[in-house]
Coordinates of C-alpha atoms and ligand atoms in Angstrom, one line a residue:
M1 CA -0.7 0.0 -0.1
L2 CA 1.5 3.5 -0.3
A3 CA 0.1 6.5 1.5
T4 CA 0.9 9.6 -0.9
D5 CA 1.3 11.3 2.6
T6 CA 4.4 13.6 2.7
K7 CA 4.1 13.8 7.3
S8 CA 7.4 14.5 8.5
L9 CA 9.0 12.2 11.2
S10 CA 7.9 14.5 14.0
E11 CA 4.5 15.5 12.5
V12 CA 4.8 11.7 12.4
K13 CA 5.4 11.3 15.6
S14 CA 3.2 13.7 17.0
S15 CA -0.1 12.9 14.9
N16 CA 0.2 10.0 16.8
G17 CA 0.0 12.1 20.6
Q18 CA 2.8 10.3 22.1
E19 CA 5.6 13.4 24.0
P20 CA 8.5 12.0 24.0
A21 CA 11.2 11.8 26.5
N22 CA 13.3 13.4 24.5
L23 CA 14.3 13.8 20.8
T24 CA 16.1 11.2 20.2
D25 CA 12.9 8.7 21.7
G26 CA 11.0 9.9 20.3
L27 CA 13.1 9.2 17.1
T28 CA 13.6 5.9 17.4
D29 CA 9.4 5.5 19.1
G30 CA 8.4 7.4 15.8
L31 CA 10.2 4.3 13.8
T32 CA 9.0 1.6 15.4
D33 CA 5.1 2.8 15.6
G34 CA 5.2 3.3 12.0
L35 CA 6.9 -0.2 11.8
T36 CA 4.2 -1.9 13.7
D37 CA 1.3 0.2 12.3
G38 CA 2.7 -1.6 9.4
L39 CA 3.7 1.7 8.0
T40 CA 7.5 2.4 7.1
D41 CA 8.6 5.3 4.6
G42 CA 11.1 6.7 2.3
F43 CA 13.1 8.3 5.7
H44 CA 13.6 5.1 7.5
L45 CA 13.6 2.8 4.4
V46 CA 17.4 5.5 3.7
V47 CA 18.4 4.6 6.2
D48 CA 17.5 1.1 6.9
A49 CA 19.0 0.3 3.5
L50 CA 22.6 2.2 4.8
K51 CA 22.6 -0.4 7.3
L52 CA 21.9 -3.2 5.5
N53 CA 25.3 -2.0 3.5
E54 CA 26.9 -1.1 7.0
V55 CA 27.5 2.5 6.1
E56 CA 28.9 3.3 10.2
T57 CA 29.5 7.3 9.3
I58 CA 27.3 9.9 6.9
Y59 CA 29.3 13.3 7.1
G60 CA 27.1 16.0 6.4
V61 CA 25.4 19.3 7.0
A62 CA 21.3 19.5 8.3
G63 CA 18.3 21.4 6.8
I64 CA 15.2 20.8 4.6
P65 CA 14.7 18.3 3.2
I66 CA 17.0 16.1 5.1
T67 CA 16.9 17.0 9.5
D68 CA 15.0 14.0 9.8
L69 CA 16.9 11.7 7.5
A70 CA 20.6 12.8 9.7
R71 CA 18.1 12.5 13.1
L72 CA 17.0 8.7 12.3
A73 CA 20.4 7.9 10.8
Q74 CA 22.0 8.7 14.7
A75 CA 19.1 7.5 15.8
E76 CA 19.6 4.0 14.0
G77 CA 23.7 3.3 15.5
I78 CA 25.1 5.4 12.4
R79 CA 27.8 8.2 13.3
Y80 CA 26.9 11.3 11.9
I81 CA 29.2 14.2 11.7
G82 CA 27.5 17.4 11.2
F83 CA 30.2 20.3 9.4
R84 CA 29.8 23.2 8.8
H85 CA 29.9 23.8 5.9
E86 CA 29.5 20.6 3.1
G87 CA 33.0 21.0 1.2
S88 CA 34.5 19.8 3.7
A89 CA 31.7 17.3 4.9
G90 CA 32.4 15.6 1.1
N91 CA 35.5 15.7 2.1
A92 CA 35.2 13.8 4.9
A93 CA 33.3 11.0 3.2
A94 CA 36.3 11.0 0.0
I95 CA 38.2 10.7 1.8
T96 CA 37.1 8.0 4.0
G97 CA 36.4 6.1 0.5
F98 CA 40.2 6.4 -0.1
L99 CA 40.6 4.7 3.2
T100 CA 38.2 2.4 3.7
R101 CA 37.6 0.5 0.2
K102 CA 33.9 1.5 1.3
P103 CA 31.9 5.0 -0.2
G104 CA 32.2 7.6 2.1
I105 CA 29.1 9.3 2.7
C106 CA 27.9 12.8 2.8
L107 CA 24.3 14.3 3.4
T108 CA 23.1 17.5 1.9
V109 CA 19.6 19.8 1.7
S110 CA 18.9 20.4 -2.3
A111 CA 20.7 23.3 -4.6
P112 CA 22.9 25.6 -2.6
G113 CA 24.5 22.8 -0.3
F114 CA 24.3 20.1 -2.9
L115 CA 26.4 22.5 -4.8
N116 CA 28.7 23.3 -1.9
G117 CA 29.5 19.3 -1.9
L118 CA 29.8 18.8 -5.3
V119 CA 33.0 20.1 -5.7
A120 CA 34.7 17.5 -3.7
L121 CA 32.2 15.0 -4.9
A122 CA 34.3 16.5 -8.5
N123 CA 36.8 16.1 -6.7
A124 CA 36.5 12.6 -5.2
T125 CA 36.0 11.4 -8.8
T126 CA 39.0 13.2 -10.4
N127 CA 41.0 11.1 -7.4
G128 CA 39.0 7.9 -7.5
F129 CA 38.1 8.4 -4.6
P130 CA 34.5 6.0 -3.6
M131 CA 31.9 8.7 -1.9
I132 CA 28.4 9.0 -2.6
Q133 CA 26.6 12.4 -2.3
I134 CA 22.7 11.4 -1.4
S135 CA 21.2 15.2 -1.0
G136 CA 17.6 16.7 -1.0
S137 CA 16.1 17.6 -3.7
S138 CA 12.2 19.9 -4.0
D139 CA 9.6 19.4 -5.8
R140 CA 10.3 18.0 -9.4
E141 CA 7.4 19.1 -10.9
I142 CA 8.0 22.2 -10.4
I143 CA 11.3 21.9 -10.7
D144 CA 11.2 20.3 -13.8
L145 CA 8.4 23.6 -14.9
Q146 CA 11.1 26.0 -13.3
Q147 CA 8.0 26.9 -11.6
G148 CA 10.2 28.4 -8.2
D149 CA 10.5 26.3 -5.6
Y150 CA 12.6 26.6 -2.0
E151 CA 15.8 25.7 -3.0
E152 CA 14.7 24.6 -6.5
L153 CA 17.9 23.0 -9.1
D154 CA 17.8 19.9 -10.9
Q155 CA 20.6 18.7 -9.7
M156 CA 20.7 15.0 -10.7
N157 CA 22.1 16.6 -14.3
A158 CA 23.7 19.4 -12.6
A159 CA 26.3 16.4 -11.6
K160 CA 26.2 14.0 -14.2
P161 CA 28.6 15.9 -15.4
Y162 CA 31.3 16.5 -12.0
T163 CA 29.8 12.1 -11.8
K164 CA 31.4 8.7 -12.6
A165 CA 27.2 8.2 -12.2
A166 CA 24.2 10.8 -11.0
F167 CA 20.5 8.8 -9.3
R168 CA 17.4 10.1 -8.9
V169 CA 14.6 8.1 -6.7
N170 CA 11.0 8.3 -7.8
K171 CA 9.8 6.4 -5.5
P172 CA 10.1 5.2 -2.8
E173 CA 10.7 1.1 -3.5
D174 CA 13.2 2.0 -5.6
I175 CA 15.4 3.1 -2.3
G176 CA 16.9 0.2 -2.5
I177 CA 18.0 -0.1 -5.2
G178 CA 19.1 3.3 -6.1
I179 CA 21.2 2.5 -2.6
A180 CA 22.4 0.1 -3.8
R181 CA 23.7 1.1 -8.4
A182 CA 24.4 4.1 -6.1
I183 CA 27.0 1.7 -3.8
R184 CA 28.0 -0.2 -6.8
A185 CA 29.0 2.7 -9.1
A186 CA 31.4 4.1 -6.3
V187 CA 33.5 1.4 -5.7
S188 CA 33.8 -1.0 -8.2
G189 CA 35.9 -0.6 -11.6
R190 CA 38.0 2.8 -11.1
P191 CA 36.3 4.4 -8.3
G192 CA 34.9 7.8 -8.2
G193 CA 31.6 9.7 -6.7
V194 CA 28.3 9.1 -7.2
Y195 CA 25.2 12.0 -6.6
L196 CA 22.0 10.3 -5.1
D197 CA 19.5 12.8 -5.9
L198 CA 16.2 11.6 -2.4
T199 CA 13.1 14.8 -3.2
A200 CA 11.7 14.8 -0.2
A201 CA 9.1 13.6 -1.0
V202 CA 9.9 10.5 -1.3
L203 CA 11.0 10.4 1.6
G204 CA 8.1 11.3 3.3
T205 CA 5.7 9.6 1.5
Q206 CA 4.7 6.5 4.0
F207 CA 4.4 2.9 2.4
D208 CA 3.8 -0.6 3.2
A209 CA 6.5 -1.3 6.3
D210 CA 6.6 -5.1 4.8
A211 CA 7.1 -4.0 0.6
G212 CA 9.5 -1.6 1.5
E213 CA 11.8 -3.9 3.5
K214 CA 11.6 -6.6 0.6
S215 CA 12.4 -3.5 -1.2
L216 CA 15.8 -2.9 0.3
V217 CA 18.8 -4.7 -1.2
R218 CA 22.6 -5.6 0.0
V219 CA 25.1 -5.3 -2.7
V220 CA 27.4 -8.7 -3.4
D221 CA 30.4 -8.3 -4.5
P222 CA 30.3 -4.5 -4.7
S223 CA 33.5 -4.2 -6.5
P224 CA 34.8 -7.7 -7.8
R225 CA 38.3 -8.4 -8.5
Q226 CA 39.7 -8.1 -11.8
I227 CA 41.9 -11.1 -12.7
P228 CA 44.3 -9.2 -15.2
A229 CA 44.9 -11.6 -18.9
P230 CA 47.9 -13.7 -18.7
E231 CA 48.9 -12.9 -21.7
S232 CA 49.8 -9.5 -20.2
I233 CA 51.2 -10.2 -17.2
Q234 CA 53.5 -12.5 -19.8
K235 CA 54.2 -9.6 -21.4
A236 CA 55.3 -7.4 -18.8
L237 CA 57.8 -9.1 -17.4
D238 CA 59.0 -10.1 -20.6
L239 CA 59.9 -6.5 -21.2
L240 CA 60.6 -6.2 -17.9
A241 CA 63.6 -8.5 -18.5
G242 CA 64.8 -7.1 -20.4
A243 CA 65.5 -3.6 -18.8
K244 CA 68.4 -2.0 -18.1
K245 CA 67.4 1.2 -16.3
P246 CA 63.5 -0.7 -15.1
L247 CA 61.8 1.9 -12.5
I248 CA 58.6 1.1 -10.7
I249 CA 56.0 4.5 -10.4
L250 CA 53.6 3.8 -7.4
G251 CA 50.6 5.6 -7.9
K252 CA 47.5 6.1 -4.8
G253 CA 45.8 3.7 -7.0
A254 CA 48.1 1.5 -5.8
A255 CA 47.9 2.7 -2.2
Y256 CA 43.7 2.6 -2.3
A257 CA 44.9 -1.3 -3.7
Q258 CA 45.9 -2.5 0.0
A259 CA 48.0 -4.5 -1.9
D260 CA 50.9 -3.9 -0.1
K261 CA 52.4 -6.6 0.5
D262 CA 52.9 -8.1 -2.7
I263 CA 53.8 -4.4 -4.1
R264 CA 56.5 -4.5 -1.2
S265 CA 57.4 -7.8 -2.4
F266 CA 56.8 -7.9 -6.2
I267 CA 60.2 -4.5 -5.8
E268 CA 61.4 -6.2 -3.4
Q269 CA 62.1 -10.0 -5.2
T270 CA 63.2 -8.1 -9.2
G271 CA 64.9 -5.3 -6.8
I272 CA 63.4 -2.7 -9.6
P273 CA 63.7 1.2 -8.6
F274 CA 60.8 2.6 -6.6
L275 CA 59.3 6.1 -7.0
P276 CA 55.6 6.8 -4.6
M277 CA 53.6 9.6 -6.3
S278 CA 53.3 11.7 -2.5
M279 CA 49.7 9.5 -1.8
A280 CA 51.5 6.5 -2.2
K281 CA 54.3 7.2 -0.1
G282 CA 54.8 5.0 2.4
L283 CA 53.3 2.0 0.9
L284 CA 56.9 1.0 1.0
P285 CA 58.7 3.1 4.1
D286 CA 60.3 6.2 2.1
N287 CA 63.6 5.2 3.8
H288 CA 63.6 1.5 1.5
P289 CA 66.9 1.3 0.0
Q290 CA 65.1 1.3 -3.0
S291 CA 63.4 4.8 -2.6
A292 CA 64.8 7.2 -6.0
A293 CA 62.4 9.9 -5.0
A294 CA 65.2 11.6 -3.8
A295 CA 67.3 11.2 -7.2
R296 CA 63.5 11.4 -9.3
S297 CA 64.2 13.8 -12.3
L298 CA 67.7 11.1 -12.9
V299 CA 64.6 8.0 -13.4
L300 CA 62.8 9.9 -15.2
G301 CA 64.7 10.5 -17.7
Q302 CA 66.2 7.8 -18.0
A303 CA 64.8 4.4 -17.4
D304 CA 64.5 2.2 -20.1
V305 CA 61.2 0.1 -19.1
V306 CA 59.0 1.9 -16.3
M307 CA 56.1 -0.1 -14.8
L308 CA 53.2 1.9 -13.6
I309 CA 51.9 0.9 -11.6
G310 CA 47.7 2.4 -10.4
A311 CA 49.4 5.7 -11.3
R312 CA 47.7 7.7 -14.5
L313 CA 50.2 9.6 -16.8
N314 CA 49.1 13.2 -16.3
W315 CA 50.4 16.5 -15.2
L316 CA 52.0 15.1 -11.9
L317 CA 54.3 13.3 -14.4
D318 CA 54.9 15.3 -17.2
H319 CA 52.2 13.5 -18.9
G320 CA 55.1 10.5 -19.9
K321 CA 57.6 13.1 -22.5
A322 CA 60.3 14.6 -23.2
P323 CA 62.4 16.2 -21.8
K324 CA 61.1 15.0 -18.5
W325 CA 61.1 11.4 -19.6
S326 CA 63.1 9.7 -22.1
A327 CA 61.3 9.5 -25.3
T328 CA 62.6 6.3 -26.4
A329 CA 61.8 4.3 -22.5
S330 CA 58.9 1.8 -22.4
F331 CA 55.7 1.3 -20.7
V332 CA 54.3 -1.4 -18.3
Q333 CA 50.9 0.3 -17.3
I334 CA 49.0 -1.7 -14.3
D335 CA 45.2 0.5 -14.3
I336 CA 41.6 -0.9 -13.5
S337 CA 40.4 1.5 -16.3
A338 CA 41.1 0.3 -20.3
T339 CA 40.4 3.8 -20.7
E340 CA 43.1 5.3 -18.9
I341 CA 45.7 3.0 -21.4
D342 CA 47.6 5.3 -24.3
S343 CA 46.0 8.6 -22.8
N344 CA 49.5 10.5 -22.5
R345 CA 52.1 7.8 -24.7
P346 CA 51.6 4.5 -25.7
I347 CA 51.5 2.2 -23.3
N348 CA 53.9 -1.4 -24.5
A349 CA 52.1 -3.9 -21.9
P350 CA 49.3 -3.4 -20.5
I351 CA 47.7 -5.3 -17.5
V352 CA 44.1 -4.4 -17.2
A353 CA 43.1 -5.7 -14.0
D354 CA 42.4 -4.5 -10.2
I355 CA 46.5 -4.1 -7.9
G356 CA 45.6 -6.6 -6.0
S357 CA 45.3 -9.9 -8.9
A358 CA 47.4 -8.3 -11.2
M359 CA 50.3 -8.2 -8.2
S360 CA 49.9 -11.2 -7.7
A361 CA 49.4 -12.6 -11.0
L362 CA 52.8 -10.8 -11.2
L363 CA 54.6 -12.4 -8.7
E364 CA 53.1 -16.4 -9.7
A365 CA 54.5 -15.2 -12.7
L366 CA 57.8 -14.6 -12.1
H367 CA 61.5 -16.4 -12.3
A368 CA 64.1 -15.7 -9.3
G369 CA 66.4 -13.9 -10.8
Q370 CA 64.0 -13.2 -14.4
I371 CA 64.9 -8.9 -13.7
Q372 CA 67.7 -7.4 -12.9
P373 CA 68.3 -4.4 -12.3
R374 CA 72.0 -3.2 -13.9
T375 CA 74.6 -2.2 -11.3
V376 CA 75.4 0.8 -12.6
W377 CA 71.8 1.9 -12.8
I378 CA 71.8 1.1 -9.3
K379 CA 74.7 3.0 -8.5
A380 CA 74.1 6.4 -10.2
I381 CA 71.3 6.3 -8.2
E382 CA 73.1 5.6 -4.7
E383 CA 74.9 8.6 -6.4
R384 CA 72.3 11.0 -7.5
K385 CA 70.4 10.6 -3.7
Q386 CA 73.5 11.5 -1.8
Q387 CA 73.9 13.8 -3.5
N388 CA 70.9 15.2 -3.2
F389 CA 70.3 14.5 1.0
E390 CA 73.3 16.2 1.1
R391 CA 72.3 19.4 -0.6
M392 CA 68.3 19.0 1.2
A393 CA 70.7 18.2 4.1
A394 CA 72.4 21.1 4.7
R395 CA 69.0 23.3 3.5
L396 CA 67.2 21.1 6.4
N397 CA 69.9 22.3 9.0
A398 CA 70.1 25.3 8.8
N399 CA 68.8 28.4 11.4
P400 CA 67.7 30.6 9.8
S401 CA 65.1 33.4 11.8
P402 CA 62.3 33.8 10.9
M403 CA 62.1 30.4 10.4
N404 CA 61.6 29.1 6.8
F405 CA 59.8 26.0 5.3
S406 CA 62.6 23.1 5.5
S407 CA 63.6 23.9 9.0
A408 CA 59.7 24.7 10.5
L409 CA 58.9 21.1 8.8
R410 CA 62.6 19.3 10.0
A411 CA 61.6 19.5 13.7
I412 CA 57.6 18.4 12.5
R413 CA 59.4 14.9 10.7
D414 CA 62.1 14.9 14.2
V415 CA 58.2 14.8 16.1
L416 CA 56.8 12.3 14.0
S417 CA 59.5 10.0 13.3
D418 CA 58.6 7.7 15.4
R419 CA 54.9 8.3 15.1
P420 CA 53.9 5.3 11.9
D421 CA 49.9 5.7 13.1
I422 CA 49.9 9.1 11.9
Y423 CA 48.0 11.2 9.9
V424 CA 50.2 13.7 7.6
V425 CA 46.9 16.3 6.0
N426 CA 48.9 18.4 3.4
E427 CA 48.1 21.3 1.7
G428 CA 49.1 24.7 0.4
A429 CA 51.8 25.1 -2.5
N430 CA 55.3 25.9 -1.0
T431 CA 53.6 24.5 1.9
L432 CA 52.6 21.0 0.1
D433 CA 56.5 21.3 -1.7
F434 CA 57.7 21.3 1.2
A435 CA 56.3 18.5 3.3
R436 CA 56.1 16.0 0.9
D437 CA 59.6 16.6 0.4
I438 CA 60.8 16.6 4.4
I439 CA 57.6 14.9 6.2
D440 CA 59.0 11.0 5.4
M441 CA 55.9 8.6 5.8
H442 CA 56.6 4.5 6.8
E443 CA 53.5 2.7 6.1
P444 CA 51.0 2.9 3.7
R445 CA 47.9 5.6 3.1
K446 CA 49.2 7.8 5.8
R447 CA 49.6 10.7 3.6
L448 CA 46.6 12.2 2.5
D449 CA 46.7 15.6 0.7
S450 CA 45.6 18.4 -2.4
G451 CA 45.7 15.4 -4.5
T452 CA 45.0 15.3 -8.1
W453 CA 44.4 19.0 -8.2
G454 CA 46.2 20.4 -6.2
V455 CA 43.1 21.9 -4.5
M456 CA 42.5 23.8 -1.5
G457 CA 40.2 22.9 0.9
I458 CA 40.9 20.1 1.5
G459 CA 42.6 20.0 5.0
M460 CA 39.8 19.9 7.4
G461 CA 37.8 18.6 5.8
Y462 CA 40.6 15.0 5.4
A463 CA 41.5 15.5 8.6
I464 CA 38.0 14.7 10.0
G465 CA 37.2 11.8 7.7
A466 CA 40.7 10.0 8.8
A467 CA 40.1 10.5 12.5
V468 CA 37.2 8.9 12.2
S469 CA 36.9 6.4 10.7
S470 CA 40.6 5.1 11.5
G471 CA 39.9 6.2 15.6
K472 CA 44.1 7.5 14.5
P473 CA 45.6 11.5 15.4
V474 CA 46.5 13.6 12.8
V475 CA 48.6 16.5 12.1
A476 CA 47.0 19.0 9.3
I477 CA 50.3 20.7 7.8
E478 CA 48.6 23.5 6.4
G479 CA 49.1 27.2 4.1
D480 CA 48.1 30.2 5.7
S481 CA 45.7 31.0 2.7
A482 CA 45.2 26.8 2.3
F483 CA 43.8 26.8 5.8
G484 CA 41.4 29.5 5.6
F485 CA 39.5 27.3 2.6
S486 CA 37.8 25.0 5.5
G487 CA 39.3 26.6 8.8
M488 CA 35.8 26.7 9.8
E489 CA 35.2 22.9 10.4
L490 CA 37.9 23.9 14.0
E491 CA 34.5 24.2 15.9
T492 CA 33.1 20.3 14.6
I493 CA 36.6 19.2 15.4
C494 CA 35.7 20.3 19.2
R495 CA 32.5 19.6 19.0
Y496 CA 33.2 16.1 18.8
S497 CA 37.0 15.9 20.2
L498 CA 39.0 14.6 17.3
P499 CA 42.8 13.5 18.0
I500 CA 43.7 16.4 15.2
V501 CA 46.9 19.2 15.6
V502 CA 46.0 21.7 12.8
I503 CA 49.4 24.1 11.7
V504 CA 49.1 26.4 9.7
F505 CA 51.9 27.4 8.6
N506 CA 51.9 31.4 8.5
N507 CA 53.9 33.4 6.2
G508 CA 51.1 35.9 5.2
G509 CA 49.9 35.1 2.2
I510 CA 49.0 33.2 -1.3
Y511 CA 52.6 31.4 -1.8
H512 CA 54.8 34.2 0.5
G513 CA 53.4 37.3 2.3
D514 CA 55.6 40.5 0.9
D515 CA 54.0 41.1 -2.5
V516 CA 53.2 44.8 -3.4
N517 CA 50.5 46.0 -4.9
F518 CA 51.1 47.6 -8.2
S519 CA 49.3 50.6 -8.2
G520 CA 51.1 51.8 -5.0
G521 CA 47.9 51.8 -3.6
A522 CA 46.5 51.3 0.3
D523 CA 44.2 47.7 -0.7
P524 CA 46.6 44.5 0.5
S525 CA 48.5 42.8 -3.3
P526 CA 46.2 40.1 -4.9
T527 CA 48.6 37.1 -2.7
T528 CA 48.2 39.3 0.4
L529 CA 46.6 37.3 3.7
M530 CA 46.5 39.3 7.0
K531 CA 50.2 40.0 8.4
D532 CA 50.7 38.8 11.7
A533 CA 47.8 36.6 12.4
R534 CA 46.6 34.6 15.6
Y535 CA 44.4 31.7 13.6
D536 CA 45.9 30.0 17.2
R537 CA 43.5 32.2 18.9
L538 CA 40.3 31.1 16.5
I539 CA 41.2 27.4 18.3
E540 CA 40.6 28.8 21.5
A541 CA 37.2 30.6 21.1
F542 CA 35.7 26.9 21.2
G543 CA 37.8 25.0 23.8
G544 CA 41.1 23.9 21.4
V545 CA 44.3 25.2 23.1
G546 CA 46.1 27.6 20.6
H547 CA 50.5 27.2 20.8
H548 CA 51.7 30.6 18.9
V549 CA 55.6 29.3 17.6
V550 CA 58.4 31.5 16.2
N551 CA 61.5 28.2 16.0
P552 CA 61.9 25.0 15.9
P553 CA 61.9 24.2 19.9
E554 CA 58.9 26.0 20.6
L555 CA 57.5 24.2 17.8
T556 CA 58.5 20.7 18.6
D557 CA 57.8 20.9 21.9
A558 CA 53.6 22.3 20.9
L559 CA 53.3 19.8 18.4
K560 CA 54.8 17.4 21.2
E561 CA 52.1 18.5 24.2
A562 CA 49.5 18.7 21.1
L563 CA 49.8 14.9 20.1
A564 CA 49.8 14.1 24.4
S565 CA 47.6 15.5 24.8
G566 CA 45.4 13.9 22.4
K567 CA 43.0 16.7 22.0
P568 CA 42.1 18.9 19.9
A569 CA 44.8 21.7 19.0
L570 CA 46.1 24.6 16.3
I571 CA 49.6 25.3 15.7
N572 CA 50.2 29.6 14.7
C573 CA 53.9 28.5 13.0
V574 CA 55.5 31.8 12.1
I575 CA 57.4 31.4 8.7
D576 CA 59.5 34.5 7.1
P577 CA 57.0 35.9 4.9
A578 CA 59.5 36.0 1.7
A579 CA 60.5 32.1 2.2
G580 CA 57.9 31.4 -0.4
T581 CA 58.3 30.9 -4.0
E582 CA 54.8 31.8 -6.9
S583 CA 53.0 28.7 -6.9
G584 CA 55.5 26.4 -5.3
H585 CA 57.0 23.8 -7.2
I586 CA 55.1 24.5 -10.4
G587 CA 55.7 28.1 -11.2
N588 CA 56.1 26.2 -14.7
L589 CA 53.0 26.0 -14.9
N590 CA 51.9 30.0 -14.0
P591 CA 51.2 32.7 -17.4
T592 CA 52.4 35.8 -16.3
T593 CA 52.1 39.0 -18.2
K594 CA 55.7 39.9 -19.5
I595 CA 54.0 43.4 -20.8
G596 CA 54.1 44.8 -17.0
K597 CA 51.5 44.4 -14.3
Ligands
TPP1 C1 40.4 25.1 -4.8 C2 41.5 26.5 -5.0 N1 41.3 27.5 -5.1 C3 43.1 28.3 -5.5 C4 43.4 27.3 -5.7 C5 45.3 28.3 -6.6 N2 45.9 27.7 -4.9 C6 47.3 27.5 -5.5 S1 48.1 27.4 -3.5 C7 46.8 28.4 -3.5 C8 47.6 28.9 -2.0 C9 49.2 28.8 -1.3 O1 49.4 29.4 -0.1 P1 49.4 28.8 1.3 O2 48.5 27.8 1.0 O3 49.5 30.0 1.6 O4 50.5 28.4 1.3 P2 52.3 28.7 0.7 O5 53.2 29.0 -0.5 O6 52.0 30.3 0.8 O7 52.7 27.7 2.0 C10 45.7 28.8 -4.1 C11 44.9 30.0 -3.3 C12 43.7 25.8 -5.6 N3 44.3 25.3 -6.4 N4 43.0 25.6 -4.9
MG2 MG1 50.9 31.1 3.2

């Protein structure tokens, strides 16, 4: 029996004439009352479907028409983390997806809330993180005739270009199948962001409880293995066996796969030097003798056979093209998506498979001694690493006043060196580039950063998502500009008392803090931020602990104290305003006027 009554849960509750002792009791009563009456509704079916598929956490911002959905989810045992902006809720969901291989869920209101979350959803798609954004939407008839509803927007069609898939549920009996489709779309093949539109009418519609229960779908094997073709494995091994100067590049797809043991085993058994992309750092420890990270330009320029494991040949790898790369190098590429192959340069030995299956097939087919990088290659890499280590040590050991990026990061590196359990979130320009090079990672999936887009604004969302989904501490190393994009989530961090330490590298600007206004006027320059800002005082407003530090020993003490407390803290770390460079390490991508400013 389908009733078209669109009463909210609270209305259902009061029409039952029960005044609950507290809100949670009331909602739970509302739920069971509905069921004993033989009725359920869209709200309950969504929560039941999520629980059936083992969703543990929802990140969101409440409001019409999904407020009761958030309340009911919480009442039913799903953890609900309420944010100050949907972008951060979306980022928390996305990183939860990356860390758990299950879709992270972000819940938003209609039109503006939906759009606020959409950047995070698109970023998840770009990075290959499984995530589902569920948004409530207003009246379809009014939207489709553009008659001007409250928060009117054709959300599903707006989402399509930015997502892996977008679905809308128009009938309560389709909620189960809609959620099942969203889950499978998010995690199968190359994972990505999925949009699921739930209309207010569907949420509020009452429905026969038995039929409702039968309509739910538990997704079976949402991310089935994709076994590689045996001949593709053979071809890859033959190519590597003929290599003199082989190289393995690990991307965040390799980190996502959680095939850590087999990846390490293949690298160690073959002796091939490896280069981790930034979110693959820690898959093998950064101080592993085969790491070629400190000889990056040498290995990219000279490798004769390159094996890409879950790494795409995008801008982060200069598209695999000369002059950074040898024009004659051959490539092996392991990727779950066939269309990734040949995207930028011809791939001689593609292996289309999930990385776990590909690595175990490679290990099974590999003979002892079959692949042997030449000693001269290993030696050349070792020499270049030594040269670069020495150059870096000179920079790292200097003690300029005010601090620069290297001296501040030396202090952080030393505190974190015996805490491999800690997650490191990192965004900014110089703050990102220097931290990536200086902070060694020792465990897989512990470094979470701006990723494929180089996007700002992921900081607090990723930190919250990592802390909530793992229960482990997080240190977020943030440029002062980067931090501003999600800074209000300090209140969220404090409200949930999460073990997150935010370190703001305060150099007074985007890239640096000493830029000028070329008009000679009184306004600050386009890249200037507030000089001497005290970000530490922001967290104090919410009961967290603020630290203000101006030298490495103060930074060391503050970070140790903050980590020992396990409580929310923010360290305002004063960095020389002149220390950064425009666009950090990617100034080459920044067009500048030749005619004058
Ligand atoms: C969403 C978004 N907006 C703008 C940018 C452009 N952008 C790149 S880095 C950056 C901030 C760099 O300054 P900061 O975070 O203070 O790092 P610093 O270089 O000063 O260490 C900005 C705004 C971006 N990458 N993403
Ligand atoms: Mg800055």
